[in-house]
XYZ file of C-alpha atoms in Angstrom:
428
model
C 127.970 58.279 90.086
C 125.479 55.549 89.423
C 122.951 58.489 88.611
C 125.375 59.867 86.013
C 125.805 56.554 84.291
C 122.065 56.033 84.128
C 121.664 59.449 82.532
C 124.414 58.628 80.087
C 122.454 55.500 79.034
C 119.304 57.379 78.589
C 120.748 60.504 76.628
C 123.986 59.651 74.801
C 123.392 59.138 71.033
C 126.062 56.743 70.694
C 124.398 54.295 73.105
C 121.044 54.829 71.590
C 122.210 54.127 68.120
C 123.756 50.921 69.474
C 120.415 50.259 71.105
C 118.600 50.631 67.986
C 121.058 48.305 65.999
C 120.204 45.664 68.716
C 116.792 45.906 68.154
C 117.065 45.645 64.246
C 119.285 42.601 64.665
C 116.579 40.946 66.951
C 114.076 41.685 64.013
C 116.553 39.919 61.776
C 115.726 36.716 63.549
C 112.196 36.532 62.418
C 113.221 37.756 59.117
C 115.561 34.769 58.779
C 112.720 32.555 59.825
C 110.238 34.001 57.352
C 112.521 33.815 54.334
C 111.804 30.017 54.295
C 107.850 30.515 54.108
C 106.391 28.916 51.134
C 106.355 31.296 47.982
C 103.032 31.819 46.441
C 102.771 34.154 43.188
C 99.368 35.060 41.526
C 99.379 36.593 38.169
C 96.628 38.033 35.869
C 97.572 38.917 32.362
C 95.752 40.641 29.420
C 97.727 40.887 26.059
C 97.131 41.881 22.594
C 99.246 41.232 19.397
C 100.056 38.875 16.708
C 100.316 35.331 16.898
C 103.045 34.208 14.267
C 105.766 31.723 15.541
C 107.781 28.645 14.089
C 108.441 25.270 15.594
C 111.722 24.747 17.646
C 113.070 24.965 21.090
C 115.164 28.030 22.502
C 116.820 28.933 25.711
C 115.004 31.011 28.398
C 117.480 33.951 28.237
C 115.603 37.060 29.670
C 113.508 38.625 27.233
C 110.038 37.900 25.578
C 108.880 34.427 26.209
C 108.291 32.627 23.023
C 105.882 29.468 22.479
C 107.749 26.452 21.125
C 104.778 25.532 18.987
C 104.602 27.399 15.665
C 101.426 28.701 13.954
C 99.538 26.597 11.234
C 99.316 29.475 8.802
C 101.822 29.281 5.856
C 102.475 33.089 5.888
C 102.369 35.917 8.815
C 99.087 36.997 9.847
C 99.235 40.320 11.773
C 95.557 40.396 12.709
C 95.324 41.523 16.440
C 94.801 38.692 18.865
C 93.765 39.052 22.481
C 94.557 36.697 25.286
C 93.738 36.335 28.836
C 96.035 34.267 31.279
C 95.700 33.948 35.177
C 97.916 31.745 37.235
C 98.741 30.803 40.784
C 102.199 29.109 41.490
C 103.437 28.015 44.701
C 106.850 26.545 45.844
C 108.464 25.401 49.223
C 111.805 24.065 50.038
C 110.930 20.897 51.443
C 114.336 19.930 52.412
C 117.517 22.277 52.287
C 119.784 20.251 54.599
C 119.930 22.541 57.823
C 120.140 25.656 55.863
C 117.026 27.370 57.634
C 118.589 26.413 61.204
C 122.055 27.738 60.029
C 120.489 31.084 58.683
C 118.404 31.457 62.222
C 121.578 30.739 64.227
C 123.622 33.191 62.050
C 120.859 36.056 63.010
C 121.156 35.110 66.617
C 124.874 35.272 66.606
C 124.622 38.786 64.839
C 122.227 39.785 67.782
C 124.779 38.503 70.190
C 127.466 40.703 68.400
C 125.243 43.913 68.435
C 124.515 43.218 72.230
C 128.007 42.845 73.017
C 128.900 45.952 70.880
C 126.093 48.025 73.063
C 127.574 46.609 76.347
C 131.172 47.314 75.352
C 130.362 51.007 74.568
C 128.316 51.213 77.703
C 131.126 49.815 79.786
C 133.552 52.320 78.024
C 131.318 55.175 78.708
C 130.894 54.185 82.537
C 134.768 54.138 82.627
C 135.024 57.542 81.089
C 132.530 58.912 83.469
C 134.094 57.624 86.549
C 137.538 59.141 85.198
C 136.017 62.484 84.905
C 134.478 62.079 88.243
C 137.764 61.599 89.911
C 139.207 64.216 87.826
C 136.607 66.822 88.961
C 137.341 65.736 92.468
C 141.054 66.317 91.871
C 140.646 69.703 90.284
C 138.152 70.579 92.974
C 140.699 69.978 95.697
C 143.383 71.709 93.586
C 141.138 74.689 93.315
C 141.100 74.918 97.272
C 144.911 74.686 97.202
C 145.229 77.341 94.691
C 143.034 79.503 96.553
C 144.963 79.033 99.867
C 147.967 79.723 97.963
C 146.612 82.815 96.613
C 145.615 83.994 100.268
C 149.126 83.240 101.297
C 150.861 85.341 98.959
C 147.907 88.169 99.295
C 149.229 88.219 102.823
C 152.831 87.960 102.083
C 152.108 91.048 99.802
C 150.524 93.124 102.471
C 153.285 92.517 104.974
C 155.800 93.270 102.524
C 154.277 96.457 101.832
C 153.867 97.474 105.377
C 157.632 96.613 106.145
C 158.635 98.384 102.910
C 156.700 101.450 103.935
C 158.427 101.554 107.435
C 161.687 101.330 105.793
C 162.538 97.706 107.136
C 162.666 95.865 103.898
C 163.806 97.129 100.482
C 160.950 98.042 97.989
C 161.750 95.068 95.933
C 160.437 92.720 98.394
C 156.800 94.301 97.512
C 157.357 93.856 94.056
C 158.352 90.234 94.307
C 155.237 89.615 96.411
C 152.936 91.354 93.786
C 154.557 89.006 91.148
C 153.929 86.015 93.267
C 150.339 87.210 93.978
C 149.718 87.313 90.159
C 151.111 84.099 89.604
C 148.901 82.379 92.116
C 145.836 84.217 90.533
C 146.820 82.835 87.146
C 147.194 79.257 88.629
C 143.687 79.752 90.078
C 142.031 80.878 86.869
C 143.636 77.876 85.111
C 142.193 75.485 87.861
C 138.701 77.140 87.416
C 138.836 76.723 83.598
C 140.072 72.989 83.996
C 137.205 72.256 86.420
C 134.758 73.870 83.921
C 136.050 71.756 80.877
C 135.660 68.531 82.810
C 132.112 69.609 83.806
C 131.260 70.431 80.068
C 132.877 66.827 79.256
C 130.633 65.271 81.814
C 127.487 67.095 80.660
C 128.459 65.905 77.204
C 128.150 62.399 78.300
C 125.354 62.498 80.602
C 123.092 65.380 79.222
C 123.113 67.114 82.656
C 124.262 70.602 82.220
C 126.719 71.977 84.967
C 126.131 68.981 87.219
C 127.126 69.687 90.901
C 128.652 66.342 91.844
C 129.047 65.297 95.836
C 132.380 63.970 95.787
C 132.590 60.795 98.225
C 136.281 60.482 99.165
C 135.596 57.526 101.709
C 135.264 54.764 99.029
C 134.681 51.446 100.387
C 137.466 48.999 100.265
C 135.004 46.155 99.047
C 134.860 48.034 95.783
C 138.589 47.641 95.121
C 139.778 44.558 93.231
C 142.488 42.617 94.900
C 143.235 40.128 92.068
C 144.796 40.812 88.710
C 142.807 38.112 86.587
C 140.827 39.380 83.878
C 137.025 38.379 84.394
C 135.500 36.352 81.479
C 132.399 38.365 81.553
C 134.269 41.888 80.857
C 132.197 43.384 78.137
C 135.713 44.726 76.623
C 136.579 41.338 75.877
C 133.213 39.750 75.352
C 132.650 41.566 72.335
C 135.515 39.877 70.526
C 134.185 36.594 71.984
C 130.774 37.284 70.223
C 132.271 38.455 66.976
C 134.307 35.037 66.715
C 131.114 33.143 67.469
C 129.234 35.118 64.589
C 132.007 33.996 62.041
C 131.739 30.535 63.199
C 127.878 30.788 62.445
C 128.730 32.369 58.994
C 131.001 29.283 58.218
C 128.225 26.831 59.014
C 125.673 28.949 57.115
C 128.140 29.016 54.067
C 128.397 25.233 54.280
C 124.693 24.784 54.272
C 124.082 27.257 51.545
C 125.950 25.423 48.722
C 124.112 22.016 49.380
C 121.260 20.777 47.296
C 117.531 21.747 47.817
C 114.513 19.686 47.255
C 111.624 21.780 46.266
C 107.853 21.063 46.354
C 105.890 23.129 43.409
C 102.681 23.258 42.092
C 100.305 25.566 40.430
C 97.230 26.065 38.148
C 96.379 28.306 35.311
C 93.583 29.572 32.981
C 93.958 30.894 29.604
C 91.704 32.436 27.000
C 92.501 33.299 23.413
C 90.429 35.084 20.415
C 92.041 32.158 18.212
C 90.106 29.058 18.289
C 91.662 25.531 17.880
C 90.809 25.561 14.241
C 92.952 28.710 13.516
C 89.679 30.466 13.466
C 90.278 34.251 14.518
C 87.307 35.450 16.501
C 86.710 38.950 17.865
C 89.118 40.323 20.197
C 86.375 40.084 22.952
C 86.457 36.442 22.829
C 89.819 36.262 24.083
C 89.063 38.119 27.299
C 87.398 35.160 29.058
C 89.071 31.865 30.117
C 88.532 28.876 28.030
C 91.208 26.358 29.114
C 92.006 25.277 32.944
C 95.445 23.362 34.067
C 96.999 22.247 36.931
C 100.603 20.916 37.594
C 102.467 19.775 40.627
C 105.753 18.150 41.306
C 109.029 17.617 43.287
C 112.411 18.544 42.089
C 115.978 18.865 43.118
C 118.298 21.676 42.482
C 122.121 21.804 42.724
C 124.651 24.085 41.098
C 127.549 21.609 39.962
C 130.034 24.581 40.897
C 128.756 24.887 44.544
C 131.716 23.034 45.720
C 134.081 25.660 44.313
C 132.075 28.392 45.538
C 131.638 26.861 48.995
C 135.445 26.346 49.279
C 136.056 29.947 48.320
C 133.389 31.395 50.936
C 134.747 29.108 53.742
C 138.368 30.150 53.191
C 137.473 33.928 53.477
C 135.537 33.145 56.586
C 138.346 31.046 58.198
C 140.523 34.140 57.962
C 138.120 36.080 59.770
C 137.573 33.691 62.427
C 141.179 33.652 62.791
C 141.560 37.448 62.917
C 138.786 37.540 65.488
C 140.636 34.901 67.725
C 143.878 36.993 67.661
C 141.674 40.131 68.393
C 140.362 38.518 71.507
C 143.732 37.375 72.551
C 145.079 40.797 72.189
C 142.156 42.246 74.029
C 142.678 39.927 76.961
C 146.333 40.376 76.989
C 145.673 44.306 77.223
C 143.380 44.029 79.978
C 145.744 41.923 81.923
C 148.525 44.336 81.456
C 146.001 47.235 82.316
C 145.322 45.291 85.802
C 149.129 44.878 86.273
C 149.912 48.344 85.696
C 147.090 49.574 88.019
C 148.413 47.145 90.680
C 151.779 48.939 90.580
C 150.249 52.338 90.428
C 148.179 51.604 93.649
C 151.430 50.232 95.433
C 153.335 53.213 94.496
C 150.322 55.621 95.651
C 149.876 53.815 98.859
C 153.542 54.125 99.722
C 153.486 57.841 98.969
C 150.458 58.403 100.774
C 152.182 57.267 103.876
C 155.086 59.898 103.583
C 153.008 62.793 102.099
C 151.067 63.602 105.433
C 154.554 63.902 106.975
C 155.778 66.181 104.153
C 152.683 68.297 104.482
C 153.063 68.698 108.236
C 156.489 69.711 108.184
C 156.133 72.157 105.126
C 153.101 73.746 107.030
C 155.232 74.066 109.994
C 158.136 75.706 108.194
C 156.014 78.102 106.438
C 154.633 79.376 109.641
C 158.094 79.551 111.058
C 159.298 81.720 108.067
C 156.528 83.809 108.036
C 156.910 85.014 111.755
C 160.722 85.319 110.909
C 159.842 87.495 107.902
C 157.856 89.711 110.008
C 160.559 90.029 112.551
C 163.041 91.051 109.868
C 165.086 88.131 110.382
C 164.817 86.684 106.606
C 164.084 88.178 103.162
C 160.980 87.430 100.949
C 162.691 84.792 98.982
C 163.100 82.478 101.976
C 159.465 83.135 102.856
C 158.359 82.413 99.212
C 160.483 78.941 98.949
C 158.551 78.040 102.284
C 155.188 78.988 100.718
C 156.224 77.043 97.416
C 157.326 73.882 99.475
C 153.783 73.874 101.199
C 151.992 74.367 97.889
C 153.941 71.596 96.455
C 153.288 69.324 99.422
C 149.579 70.146 99.210
C 149.402 69.345 95.405
C 151.587 66.173 95.514
C 148.845 65.061 98.159
C 146.179 65.623 96.021
C 147.800 64.221 92.819
C 148.772 61.047 94.688
C 145.383 60.470 96.235
C 143.889 61.031 92.767
C 146.375 58.529 91.324
C 145.124 55.847 93.944
C 141.489 56.454 92.919
C 142.302 56.425 89.206
C 144.329 52.995 89.500
C 141.788 51.482 91.624
C 139.072 52.221 88.833
C 141.469 51.126 86.196
C 142.099 47.903 87.842
C 138.273 47.329 88.545
C 137.492 48.149 84.880
C 140.260 45.706 83.573
C 138.889 42.800 85.811
C 135.460 43.333 84.656
C 134.114 44.615 87.939
C 133.418 47.956 86.930
C 129.955 48.240 87.918
C 130.720 46.992 91.604
C 133.319 49.686 91.990
C 130.974 52.424 90.854
C 128.360 51.192 93.357
C 130.899 51.982 96.159
C 130.883 55.683 94.956
C 128.035 57.735 95.811
């Protein structure tokens, strides 16, 4: 079974998708760190146009940036003017009051969630594979029982024909035997189809086409779980715990995002223009070079006065998500604990039935052999023999079903307790 699980981890697109998401989330940690690198912009601009403006300030609403100084001409001059400007500007958030750490912690928490999601899906696939494994075991055993039932009815049909031909039994016996034989063949065909569907489902999960599975019916007792406590490391519950941690990290990030920022900024720029200081319009070529150089540096603090409102709104949203994640975790733990208790009860029932079923099986087998001998001797009719055959078939089928219930309940108990891997190791 371990080989089947390993194959599913390498093949199933669902698991490969989750692995890719984990890798993406891990890359997000570096992205969160690099967001806080200094920002450095280099600009080079050539322009041509008129140079008419008036004195007065303006708001920097997006659009063309106007100078606040006006021209010195009394009227507009539409002679083309060229200009050249190069600038280098950089800024760095010198102090952000823990925002960088909160953002990196949030990225790491997201990695935890995606990794937990991957482990949850892997765990569920393991559980599904183990269930199919035991179902295949049950169907193979049932197929053997159906085949034996078919052979019994074939024998009954041949005996009834012989007795009918000799005039010992009425002709209806052979007809009843033939109908019973057809029924057993239909049951056998259904069992073959059910087994094939299970093999196809296993191939879908593992990528192994038509796998021949050696069934190990001697599962070691060490692989079974005797307690009903849900392990804290159960991937089915761990996902919700990691989800809650991520929401907590988002809460902290929200609190840090709306704090003030202290910014260190600096830059330098060079400009050229075809208009000289004395309002002398030179040739356009004069404006293509650099004529003035400047630099500027400073420290500033920025804060949106409405950040308190925004922070309160965002934290309120996240508070609800944290509460929901906590309830989801509680629900999952409750569900797993209930699963373990239900599996315990199924194991007790199966064990009790497995004590009685061998007795029923031996008695049914002895009764059938006696009825067969009596039918051959003409003491009883075919209906009595068919009833004995059905009792034997039912006893064999009940044994197979009960044994599968014991295997499945043991599997469910191990899965609910977070010990599925240990259980799988006990099955070849």
